[in-house]
XYZ file of C-alpha atoms in Angstrom:
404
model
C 65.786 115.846 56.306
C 62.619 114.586 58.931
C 63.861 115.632 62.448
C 62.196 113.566 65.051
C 62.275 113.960 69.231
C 61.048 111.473 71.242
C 60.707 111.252 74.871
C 59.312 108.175 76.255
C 57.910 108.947 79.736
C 58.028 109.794 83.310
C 60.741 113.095 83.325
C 61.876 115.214 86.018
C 62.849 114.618 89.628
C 59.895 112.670 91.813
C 60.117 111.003 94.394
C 57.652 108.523 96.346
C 56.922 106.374 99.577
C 56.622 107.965 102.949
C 59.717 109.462 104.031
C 58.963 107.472 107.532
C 59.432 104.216 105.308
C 63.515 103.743 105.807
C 63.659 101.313 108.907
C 61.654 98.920 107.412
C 62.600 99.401 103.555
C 65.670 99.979 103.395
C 65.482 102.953 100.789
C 68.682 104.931 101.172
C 66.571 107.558 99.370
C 64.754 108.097 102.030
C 66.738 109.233 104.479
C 68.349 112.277 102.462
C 64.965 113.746 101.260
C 63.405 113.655 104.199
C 66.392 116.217 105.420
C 67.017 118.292 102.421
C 63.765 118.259 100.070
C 61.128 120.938 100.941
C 57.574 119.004 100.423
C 54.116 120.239 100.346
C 51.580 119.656 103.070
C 50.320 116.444 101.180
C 53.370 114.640 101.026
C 54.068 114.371 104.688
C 52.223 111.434 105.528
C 53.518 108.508 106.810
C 53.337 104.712 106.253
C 50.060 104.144 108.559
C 48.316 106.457 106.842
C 48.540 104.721 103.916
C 45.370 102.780 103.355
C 43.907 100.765 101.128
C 40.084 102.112 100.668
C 38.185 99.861 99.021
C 39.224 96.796 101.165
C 35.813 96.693 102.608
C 34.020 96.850 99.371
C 35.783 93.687 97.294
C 32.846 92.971 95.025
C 32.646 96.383 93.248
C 33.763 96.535 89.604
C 33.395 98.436 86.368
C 31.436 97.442 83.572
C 29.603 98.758 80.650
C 26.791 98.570 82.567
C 28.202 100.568 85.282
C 25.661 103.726 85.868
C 27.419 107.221 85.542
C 26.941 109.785 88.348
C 24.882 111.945 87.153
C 26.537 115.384 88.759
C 29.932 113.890 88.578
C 29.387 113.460 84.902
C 27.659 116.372 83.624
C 31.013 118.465 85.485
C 33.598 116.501 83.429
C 31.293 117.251 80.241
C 31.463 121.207 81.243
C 35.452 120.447 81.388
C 36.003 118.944 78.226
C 32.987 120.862 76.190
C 36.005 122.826 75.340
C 38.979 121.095 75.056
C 40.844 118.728 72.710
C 38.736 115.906 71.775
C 42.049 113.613 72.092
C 41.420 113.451 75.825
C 40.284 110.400 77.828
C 39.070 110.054 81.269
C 37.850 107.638 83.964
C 36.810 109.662 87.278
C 35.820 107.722 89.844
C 34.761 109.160 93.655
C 35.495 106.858 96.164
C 34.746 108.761 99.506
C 31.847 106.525 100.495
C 33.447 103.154 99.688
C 30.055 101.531 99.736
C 28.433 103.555 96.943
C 31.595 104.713 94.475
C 30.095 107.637 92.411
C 32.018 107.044 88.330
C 32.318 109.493 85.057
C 34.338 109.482 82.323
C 34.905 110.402 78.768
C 36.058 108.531 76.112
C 37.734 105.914 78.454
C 38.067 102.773 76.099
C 40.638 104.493 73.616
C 43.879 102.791 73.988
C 47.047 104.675 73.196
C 50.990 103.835 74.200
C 51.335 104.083 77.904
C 54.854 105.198 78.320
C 55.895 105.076 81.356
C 52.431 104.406 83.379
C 53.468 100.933 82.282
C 55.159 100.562 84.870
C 52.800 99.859 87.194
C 52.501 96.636 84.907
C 55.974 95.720 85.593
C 55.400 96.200 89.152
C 52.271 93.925 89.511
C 54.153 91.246 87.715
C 57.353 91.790 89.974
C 55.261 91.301 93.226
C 53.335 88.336 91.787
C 56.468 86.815 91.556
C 57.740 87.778 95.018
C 54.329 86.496 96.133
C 55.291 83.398 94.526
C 58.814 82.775 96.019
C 58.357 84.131 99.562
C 55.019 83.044 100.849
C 55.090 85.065 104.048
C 54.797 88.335 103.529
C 57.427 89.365 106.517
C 59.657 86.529 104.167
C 58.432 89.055 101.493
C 59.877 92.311 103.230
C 63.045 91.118 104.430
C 63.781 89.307 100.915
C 63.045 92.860 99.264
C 64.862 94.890 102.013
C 68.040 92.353 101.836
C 68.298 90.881 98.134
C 71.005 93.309 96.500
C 71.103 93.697 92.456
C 73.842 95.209 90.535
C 72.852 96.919 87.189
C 73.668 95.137 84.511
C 73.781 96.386 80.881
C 69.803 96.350 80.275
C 70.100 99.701 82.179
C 71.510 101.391 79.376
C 70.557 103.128 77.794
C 68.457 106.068 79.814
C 69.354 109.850 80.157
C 67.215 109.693 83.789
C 69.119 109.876 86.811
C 68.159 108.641 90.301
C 69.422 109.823 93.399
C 72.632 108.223 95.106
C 72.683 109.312 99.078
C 75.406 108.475 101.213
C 74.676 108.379 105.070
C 78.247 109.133 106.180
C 78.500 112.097 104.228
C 75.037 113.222 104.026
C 75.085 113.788 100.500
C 72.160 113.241 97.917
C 73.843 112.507 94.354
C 71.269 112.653 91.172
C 73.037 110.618 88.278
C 72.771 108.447 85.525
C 72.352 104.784 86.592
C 75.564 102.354 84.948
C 76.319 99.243 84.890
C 77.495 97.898 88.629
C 75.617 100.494 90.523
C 74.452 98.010 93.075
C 70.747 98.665 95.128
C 68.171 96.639 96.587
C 65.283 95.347 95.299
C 63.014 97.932 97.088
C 65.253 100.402 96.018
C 65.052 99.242 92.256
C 61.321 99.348 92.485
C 61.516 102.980 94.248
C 63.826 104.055 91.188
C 61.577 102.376 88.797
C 57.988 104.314 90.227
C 59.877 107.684 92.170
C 62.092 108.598 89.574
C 60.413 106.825 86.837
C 63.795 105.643 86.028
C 63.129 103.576 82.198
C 66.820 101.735 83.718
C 65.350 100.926 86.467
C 62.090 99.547 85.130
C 64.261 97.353 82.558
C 66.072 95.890 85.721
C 63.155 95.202 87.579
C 61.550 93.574 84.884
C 64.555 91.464 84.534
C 64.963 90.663 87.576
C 60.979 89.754 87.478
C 61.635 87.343 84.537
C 64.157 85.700 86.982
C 62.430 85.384 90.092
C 59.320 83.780 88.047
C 61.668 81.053 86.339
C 64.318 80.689 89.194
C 62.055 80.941 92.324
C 64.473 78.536 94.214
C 67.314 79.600 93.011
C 67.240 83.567 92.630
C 68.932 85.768 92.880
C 71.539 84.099 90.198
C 75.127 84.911 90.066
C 76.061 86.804 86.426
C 76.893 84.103 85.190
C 74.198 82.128 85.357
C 72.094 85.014 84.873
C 74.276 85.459 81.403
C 73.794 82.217 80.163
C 69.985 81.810 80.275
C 69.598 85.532 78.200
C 72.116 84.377 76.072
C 70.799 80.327 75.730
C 67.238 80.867 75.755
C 65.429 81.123 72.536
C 64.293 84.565 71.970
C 60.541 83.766 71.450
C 61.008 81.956 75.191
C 62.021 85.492 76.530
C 59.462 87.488 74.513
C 57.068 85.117 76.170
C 58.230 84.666 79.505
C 58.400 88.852 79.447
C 54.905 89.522 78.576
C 53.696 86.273 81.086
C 55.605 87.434 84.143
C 53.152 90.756 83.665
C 49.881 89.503 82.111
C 49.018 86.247 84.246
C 48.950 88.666 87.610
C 46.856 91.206 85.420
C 44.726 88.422 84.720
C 44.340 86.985 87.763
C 43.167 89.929 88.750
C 40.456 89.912 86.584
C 41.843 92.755 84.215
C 41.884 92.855 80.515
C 45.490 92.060 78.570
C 43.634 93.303 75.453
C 43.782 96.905 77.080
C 46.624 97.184 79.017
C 50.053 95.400 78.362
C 53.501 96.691 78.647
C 55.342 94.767 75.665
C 59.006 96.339 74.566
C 61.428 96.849 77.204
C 62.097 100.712 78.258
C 65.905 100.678 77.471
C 67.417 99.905 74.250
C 69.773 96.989 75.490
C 66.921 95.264 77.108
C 64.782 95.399 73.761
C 67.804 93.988 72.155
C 68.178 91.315 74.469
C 63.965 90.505 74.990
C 61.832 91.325 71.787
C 59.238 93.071 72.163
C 55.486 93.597 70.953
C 53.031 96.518 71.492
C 52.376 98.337 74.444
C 48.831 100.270 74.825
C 46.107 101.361 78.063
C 43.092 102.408 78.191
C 41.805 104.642 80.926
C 38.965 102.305 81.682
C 40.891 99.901 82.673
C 43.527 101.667 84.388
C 40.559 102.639 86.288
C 39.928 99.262 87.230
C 43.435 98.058 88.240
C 43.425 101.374 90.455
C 40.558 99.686 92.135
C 41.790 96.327 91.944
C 44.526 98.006 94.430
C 42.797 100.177 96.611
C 40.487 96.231 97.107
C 43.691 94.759 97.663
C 43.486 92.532 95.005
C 46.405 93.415 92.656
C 48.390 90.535 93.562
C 47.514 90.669 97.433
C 46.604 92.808 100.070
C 50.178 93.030 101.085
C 50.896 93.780 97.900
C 48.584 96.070 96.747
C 49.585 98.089 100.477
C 53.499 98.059 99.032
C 52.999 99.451 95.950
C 50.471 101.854 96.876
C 53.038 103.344 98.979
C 55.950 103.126 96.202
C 52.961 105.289 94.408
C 53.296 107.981 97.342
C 54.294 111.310 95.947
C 56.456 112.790 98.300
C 58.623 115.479 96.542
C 57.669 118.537 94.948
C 55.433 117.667 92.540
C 54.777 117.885 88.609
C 52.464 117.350 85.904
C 48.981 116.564 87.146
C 50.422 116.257 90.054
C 51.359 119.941 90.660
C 47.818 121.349 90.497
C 48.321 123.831 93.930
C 45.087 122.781 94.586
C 46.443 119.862 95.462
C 49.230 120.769 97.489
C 47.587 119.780 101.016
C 46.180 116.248 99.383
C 47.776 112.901 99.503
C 48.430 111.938 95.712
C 49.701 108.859 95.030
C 50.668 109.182 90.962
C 52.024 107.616 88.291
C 52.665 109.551 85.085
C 53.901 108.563 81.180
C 54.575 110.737 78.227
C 55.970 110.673 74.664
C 56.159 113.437 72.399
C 57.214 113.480 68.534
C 58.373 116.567 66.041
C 58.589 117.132 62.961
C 59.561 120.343 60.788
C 56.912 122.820 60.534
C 57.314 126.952 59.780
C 56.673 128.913 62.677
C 56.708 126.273 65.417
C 59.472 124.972 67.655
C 59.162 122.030 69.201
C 59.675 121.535 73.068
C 59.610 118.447 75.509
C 56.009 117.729 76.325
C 55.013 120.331 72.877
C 55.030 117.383 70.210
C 53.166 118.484 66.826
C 53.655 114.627 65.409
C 52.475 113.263 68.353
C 52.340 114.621 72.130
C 50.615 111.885 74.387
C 50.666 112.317 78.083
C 48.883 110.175 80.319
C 48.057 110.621 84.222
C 47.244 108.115 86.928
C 46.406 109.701 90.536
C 44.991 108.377 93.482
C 43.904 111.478 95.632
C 43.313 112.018 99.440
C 41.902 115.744 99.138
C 40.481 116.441 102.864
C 37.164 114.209 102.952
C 37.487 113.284 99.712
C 39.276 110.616 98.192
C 39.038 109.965 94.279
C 40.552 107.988 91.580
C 41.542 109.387 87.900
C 42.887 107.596 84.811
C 43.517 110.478 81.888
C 45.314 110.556 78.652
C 45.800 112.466 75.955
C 47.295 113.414 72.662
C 47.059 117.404 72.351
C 49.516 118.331 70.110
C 51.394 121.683 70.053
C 50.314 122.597 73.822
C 52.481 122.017 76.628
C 50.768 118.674 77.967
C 52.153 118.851 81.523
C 50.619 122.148 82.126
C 47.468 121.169 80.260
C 47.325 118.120 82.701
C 47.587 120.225 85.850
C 45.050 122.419 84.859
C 42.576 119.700 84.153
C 43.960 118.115 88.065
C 42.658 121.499 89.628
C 39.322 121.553 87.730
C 38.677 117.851 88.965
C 39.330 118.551 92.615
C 37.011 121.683 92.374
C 34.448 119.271 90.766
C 34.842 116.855 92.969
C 34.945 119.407 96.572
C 31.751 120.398 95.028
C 30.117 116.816 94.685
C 29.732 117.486 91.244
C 27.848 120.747 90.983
């Protein structure tokens, strides 16, 4: 009989936001990696030097008739002259913020985004903070103070998050269930740090709440009950993808290349139906800009989740390149992998020989350099995580070098 494995996105332990970020957040989290995790140089930072570095350039936008860097380009050619043709890249230097220097390869394919769709989710859930709490102090305190127990859309995910209790100074990684109760910074933490697919159904949720019950929210459970259970499904499937989409499109970004449509647990798909999900690295590209110009949502906005993007744990995927470990990296990752029976080949998490997609978003703050990638790919037998950090340590050679 067919054997399949599937794992949809965003594994291991990760954490992100400056570890300086508690007193104002909230984020239990927080507090107990900043005393037992080791980090690397480049996640030390804190909150104020988290910037957003295209504020002063607003107008700037990619296009097809956006001119590639010459240098810049003919390096990523020398990078992929050898490699799987299934990999797609937008590169785009940022260091002088008045003259961005862009490459890329192959960046209109769309594919599945796994868990990078996330960052979907999370534009929609602060459009619809935006929406509720006009001020953005209103904003901080609502998200620092609003507290959400799980309900059953968090099942079900094998990912764990970390549980820290401040009396006894202990950091807990488990499974989230049904009750666990955090706030709505932390449920946005879980969702981008851990990559938590619970967590991202939850927020979502709670998204789809905030955007119909601005007034109102956060509902008791049983009022929260009813309308999942009374509203016609085709009203949820719609109000789901809307919640996301009309920020995106505000925005000025393309739903016909990015959308996050099926929920990441299986109780939330059962409860919301869902529709495709695909990205394209071009326009990832461009809402990684939209957010470094402040525009995805707001400035505020853009600043918060930026942050949430902060890797500060030890690092994986394109995101462990050593030659990375003094840069900032703010970094976003999805992946989904499928076997099937072949002689002579075992299959292994990020090793699909069906189908083995891995996709990498990175902001990076290397020295005097500061750079923007959008990757994915679809190389199938290879392990993909270490394929991706070798490809993160060519790019920061190639950029260092200005593209010689």
């Amino acid at each position: 009989m067919k054997t399949l494995a599937l794992l949809l996105a965003g594994a291991g332990a990760l954490a992100a936001y400056p570890l300086d970020g508690f007193p104002r957040t909230g984020i239990r989290r927080l507090i107990g990696y900043k005393e037992k995790i080791r980090l690397p140089p480049g996640a030390t930072r804190g909150e104020a030097e988290v910037k957003l570095r295209l504020a002063a350039n607003p107008t700037f936008d990619i296009t097809a008739d956006t001119p590639r860097d010459e240098k810049l380009q003919k390096g990523l050619e020398r990078i992929f002259a050898g490699r799987d043709r299934s990999y797609s890249l937008a590169l785009l230097d940022i260091t002088d913020p008045a003259h961005p220097r862009y490459a890329a390869i192959r960046e209109d394919v769309k594919r599945i985004p796994g868990s990078v769709g996330k960052l979907f989710v999370a534009t929609g859930f602060f459009d619809a903070v935006r929406r509720a709490r006009t001020e953005t102090a209103e904003r901080e305190r609502f998200l620092r103070e609003t507290v959400i127990a799980a309900s059953d859309f968090v099942h079900v995910d094998g990912k764990t998050v970390p549980f820290y209790d401040p009396a006894k100074k202990t950091l807990l990684n488990r499974r989230l269930e049904i009750g666990d109760k955090f706030s709505l910074y932390e449920w946005l933490d879980h969702m981008l740090s851990q990559s938590s697919n619970a967590a991202a159904a939850e927020t979502w949720k709670q998204g789809m709440l905030l955007d119909r019950f601005p007034k109102e929210y956060p509902l008791d459970k049983a009022a929260t009950d009813a309308f999942f259970k009374e509203t016609p499904k085709t009203e949820l499937a719609a109000l789901s993808l809307s919640v996301n989409e009309v920020p995106l499109k505000a925005a000025g970004l393309d739903t016909e290349k990015i959308r996050i449509g099926t929920f990441f647990t299986r109780n939330g798909g059962r409860a919301v139906p869902g529709t495709a999900s695909y990205a394209s690295p071009g326009e990832l590209m461009r809402w990684l800009v939209r957010l470094e110009q402040g525009k995805i949502v707001d400035a505020w906005s853009s600043l918060e989740i930026k942050k949430l993007l902060y890797f500060s744990r030890p690092r994986y995927r394109y995101a462990s390149s050593p030659a990375l470990a003094e840069a900032a990296v703010y970094f976003k990752s999805g992946s989904l992998f499928q076997c099937a029976p072949e002689p002579g080949f075992q299959c292994g998490q990020y090793r699909g020989n069906k189908l083995n997609l891995m996709h990498s978003v990175a902001i990076v703050e290397s020295g005097t350099k500061v750079y923007l990638v959008a990757m994915t790919s679809n190389v199938l037998k290879l392990n993909s995580a270490y394929e991706h950090l070798t490809v993160g340590t060519l790019i920061e050679k190639l950029v260092q070098s200005g593209g010689e």
